Coordinates of C-alpha atoms in Angstrom, one line a residue:
X27 CA -8.2 -9.7 -13.3
X28 CA -6.2 -10.4 -16.5
X29 CA -4.2 -7.8 -18.4
X30 CA -3.3 -7.9 -22.1
X31 CA 0.3 -6.9 -21.5
X32 CA 2.8 -5.7 -18.9
X33 CA 2.3 -2.1 -19.7
X34 CA -1.4 -2.3 -19.0
X35 CA -0.7 -4.1 -15.7
X36 CA 1.8 -1.4 -14.7
X37 CA -0.6 1.4 -15.6
X38 CA -3.5 -0.2 -13.7
X39 CA -1.4 -1.1 -10.7
X40 CA -0.1 2.4 -10.5
X41 CA -3.7 3.7 -10.5
X42 CA -4.6 1.2 -7.9
X43 CA -1.9 2.2 -5.4
X44 CA -2.7 5.9 -6.1
X45 CA -6.4 5.4 -5.3
X46 CA -5.4 3.5 -2.2
X47 CA -3.4 6.5 -1.1
X48 CA -6.4 8.8 -1.7
X49 CA -8.6 6.5 0.4
X50 CA -6.1 6.5 3.2
X51 CA -6.0 10.3 3.2
X52 CA -9.8 10.4 3.7
X53 CA -9.7 7.7 6.3
X54 CA -7.0 9.5 8.3
X55 CA -9.0 12.8 8.1
X56 CA -11.9 11.1 9.8
X57 CA -9.9 9.9 12.8
X58 CA -10.7 11.5 16.2
X59 CA -8.7 14.6 17.0
X60 CA -6.6 13.1 19.7
X61 CA -2.8 12.8 20.2
X62 CA -2.8 9.0 19.7
X63 CA -4.9 9.2 16.5
X64 CA -2.6 12.0 15.2
X65 CA 0.5 10.0 15.8
X66 CA -0.8 6.7 14.4
X67 CA -2.4 8.6 11.5
X68 CA 0.9 10.2 10.7
X69 CA 2.6 6.9 10.7
X70 CA -0.2 5.4 8.5
X71 CA 0.0 8.3 6.1
X72 CA 3.8 7.9 5.7
X73 CA 3.7 4.1 5.2
X74 CA 0.5 4.0 3.1
X75 CA 1.6 6.7 0.6
X76 CA 5.0 5.2 0.4
X77 CA 3.6 2.1 -1.3
X78 CA 2.5 4.2 -4.3
X79 CA 5.6 6.4 -4.3
X80 CA 7.9 3.3 -4.4
X81 CA 5.8 1.7 -7.2
X82 CA 6.2 4.9 -9.3
X83 CA 10.0 4.9 -8.5
X84 CA 10.3 1.3 -9.5
X85 CA 8.7 1.9 -12.8
X86 CA 11.4 4.5 -13.5
X87 CA 14.2 2.3 -12.2
X88 CA 17.5 2.1 -14.2
X89 CA 18.1 -1.6 -13.5
X90 CA 16.3 -4.8 -12.5
X91 CA 18.0 -4.6 -9.1
X92 CA 16.7 -1.1 -8.5
X93 CA 13.3 -2.1 -9.7
X94 CA 13.3 -5.0 -7.2
X95 CA 14.5 -2.9 -4.4
X96 CA 11.8 -0.2 -4.9
X97 CA 9.1 -2.9 -5.0
X98 CA 10.6 -4.5 -1.8
X99 CA 10.2 -1.1 -0.1
X100 CA 6.6 -0.9 -1.3
X101 CA 6.0 -4.4 0.0
X102 CA 7.4 -3.5 3.4
X103 CA 5.3 -0.3 3.5
X104 CA 2.2 -2.3 2.6
X105 CA 2.8 -4.6 5.6
X106 CA 3.5 -1.7 7.9
X107 CA 0.3 0.0 6.7
X108 CA -1.7 -3.1 7.6
X109 CA -0.3 -2.9 11.1
X110 CA -1.4 0.7 11.6
X111 CA -4.8 0.2 10.1
X112 CA -5.4 -2.8 12.3
X113 CA -4.2 -0.9 15.4
X114 CA -6.7 1.9 14.7
X115 CA -9.5 -0.6 14.1
X116 CA -8.7 -2.6 17.2
X117 CA -8.5 0.4 19.5
X118 CA -11.8 1.7 18.1
X119 CA -10.2 4.9 16.9
X120 CA -11.4 4.3 13.3
X121 CA -14.6 3.2 11.5
X122 CA -14.4 -0.6 11.6
X123 CA -16.0 -1.1 8.1
X124 CA -13.7 1.4 6.4
X125 CA -10.7 0.0 8.2
X126 CA -11.6 -3.5 7.1
X127 CA -11.9 -2.4 3.5
X128 CA -8.5 -0.7 3.6
X129 CA -6.9 -3.7 5.3
X130 CA -8.2 -5.9 2.5
X131 CA -6.8 -3.7 -0.1
X132 CA -3.4 -3.3 1.7
X133 CA -3.3 -7.1 1.9
X134 CA -4.0 -7.5 -1.8
X135 CA -1.4 -5.0 -2.7
X136 CA 1.1 -6.8 -0.4
X137 CA 0.3 -10.1 -2.1
X138 CA 0.7 -8.6 -5.6
X139 CA 4.0 -7.0 -4.7
X140 CA 5.3 -10.2 -3.1
X141 CA 4.4 -12.2 -6.2
X142 CA 6.2 -9.8 -8.4
X143 CA 9.3 -9.7 -6.2
X144 CA 9.5 -13.5 -6.0
X145 CA 9.2 -13.7 -9.8
X146 CA 11.9 -11.2 -10.2
X147 CA 14.2 -13.2 -7.9
X148 CA 13.4 -16.4 -9.8
X149 CA 11.7 -18.0 -6.7
X150 CA 8.3 -18.5 -8.3

């Protein structure tokens, strides 16, 4: 998808990570009511919603360094989120189709964040 300017990209990316958080909340609410699901779901909720929170923080950053740091936290959270979703999928605690959809989106978010971070650091 192409954007006409950076502001449009920022706005759309912020919406995308917010919608991802919403999808995660619904996904977690459907998990079985077991101790294991609760604990993993709690970890997933923290890491998954942290992606969007850090993207929002980055957009309000006071310096390029802060901006890069917040996006790095978001990237790490996206990778952690992938781990928890995969674990729920592979232990049959979650709906496989929904887990795959969330994994795909988390992977795409991770790739976008990685690309931005590399560009900011002059490595791309």
